[in-house]
Tab-separated table of C-alpha atoms in Angstrom:
chain	number	residue	atom	x	y	z
J	1	MET	CA	96.126	63.604	78.739
J	2	ALA	CA	94.667	61.751	82.050
J	3	ILE	CA	97.114	64.055	84.333
J	4	LYS	CA	96.178	67.384	82.271
J	5	THR	CA	92.828	66.940	81.165
J	6	PRO	CA	91.306	63.933	83.465
J	7	GLN	CA	87.588	64.960	82.475
J	8	ASN	CA	88.210	63.883	79.344
J	9	ILE	CA	88.932	60.343	80.104
J	10	THR	CA	85.470	60.754	81.888
J	11	ILE	CA	83.941	61.874	78.482
J	12	LEU	CA	85.597	58.801	76.375
J	13	SER	CA	84.908	56.562	78.676
J	14	ASN	CA	81.296	57.466	78.585
J	15	LYS	CA	81.272	57.638	75.195
J	16	ILE	CA	83.037	54.349	74.422
J	17	GLY	CA	82.707	52.399	77.797
J	18	SER	CA	85.229	51.570	80.372
J	19	GLU	CA	85.812	48.540	79.245
J	20	HIS	CA	87.629	49.612	76.222
J	21	LEU	CA	89.778	51.993	77.692
J	22	VAL	CA	93.532	51.907	79.106
J	23	VAL	CA	95.386	54.786	81.293
J	24	ALA	CA	98.622	54.104	82.037
J	25	LEU	CA	101.022	56.369	83.996
J	26	ASP	CA	104.765	56.702	84.187
J	27	TYR	CA	106.020	56.629	88.040
J	28	LYS	CA	109.256	58.319	88.964
J	29	ASN	CA	110.514	59.559	92.211
J	30	GLY	CA	107.320	59.147	93.910
J	31	ARG	CA	105.754	61.159	91.408
J	32	VAL	CA	103.817	60.682	88.008
J	33	ALA	CA	106.130	61.835	84.958
J	34	THR	CA	104.778	63.340	82.011
J	35	HIS	CA	106.180	64.475	78.745
J	36	GLY	CA	108.334	61.632	78.031
J	37	TRP	CA	109.769	61.590	81.773
J	38	THR	CA	111.181	65.259	81.582
J	39	GLN	CA	108.374	66.518	83.919
J	40	GLN	CA	106.715	65.352	87.212
J	41	SER	CA	103.084	66.163	88.081
J	42	ASN	CA	102.383	67.704	91.615
J	43	LYS	CA	99.674	64.734	91.780
J	44	ASP	CA	99.862	61.498	93.587
J	45	PRO	CA	99.181	58.553	91.847
């Protein structure tokens, strides 16, 4: 969710408070891995 729709993270953070929100990223070969490590984002971590 954080990679595909980062605006939703902002909305959620504003709604519940950033102290209640954790975002974790999987990192593989210098890229953020998504979809159970089967795809890699083109965005830098």
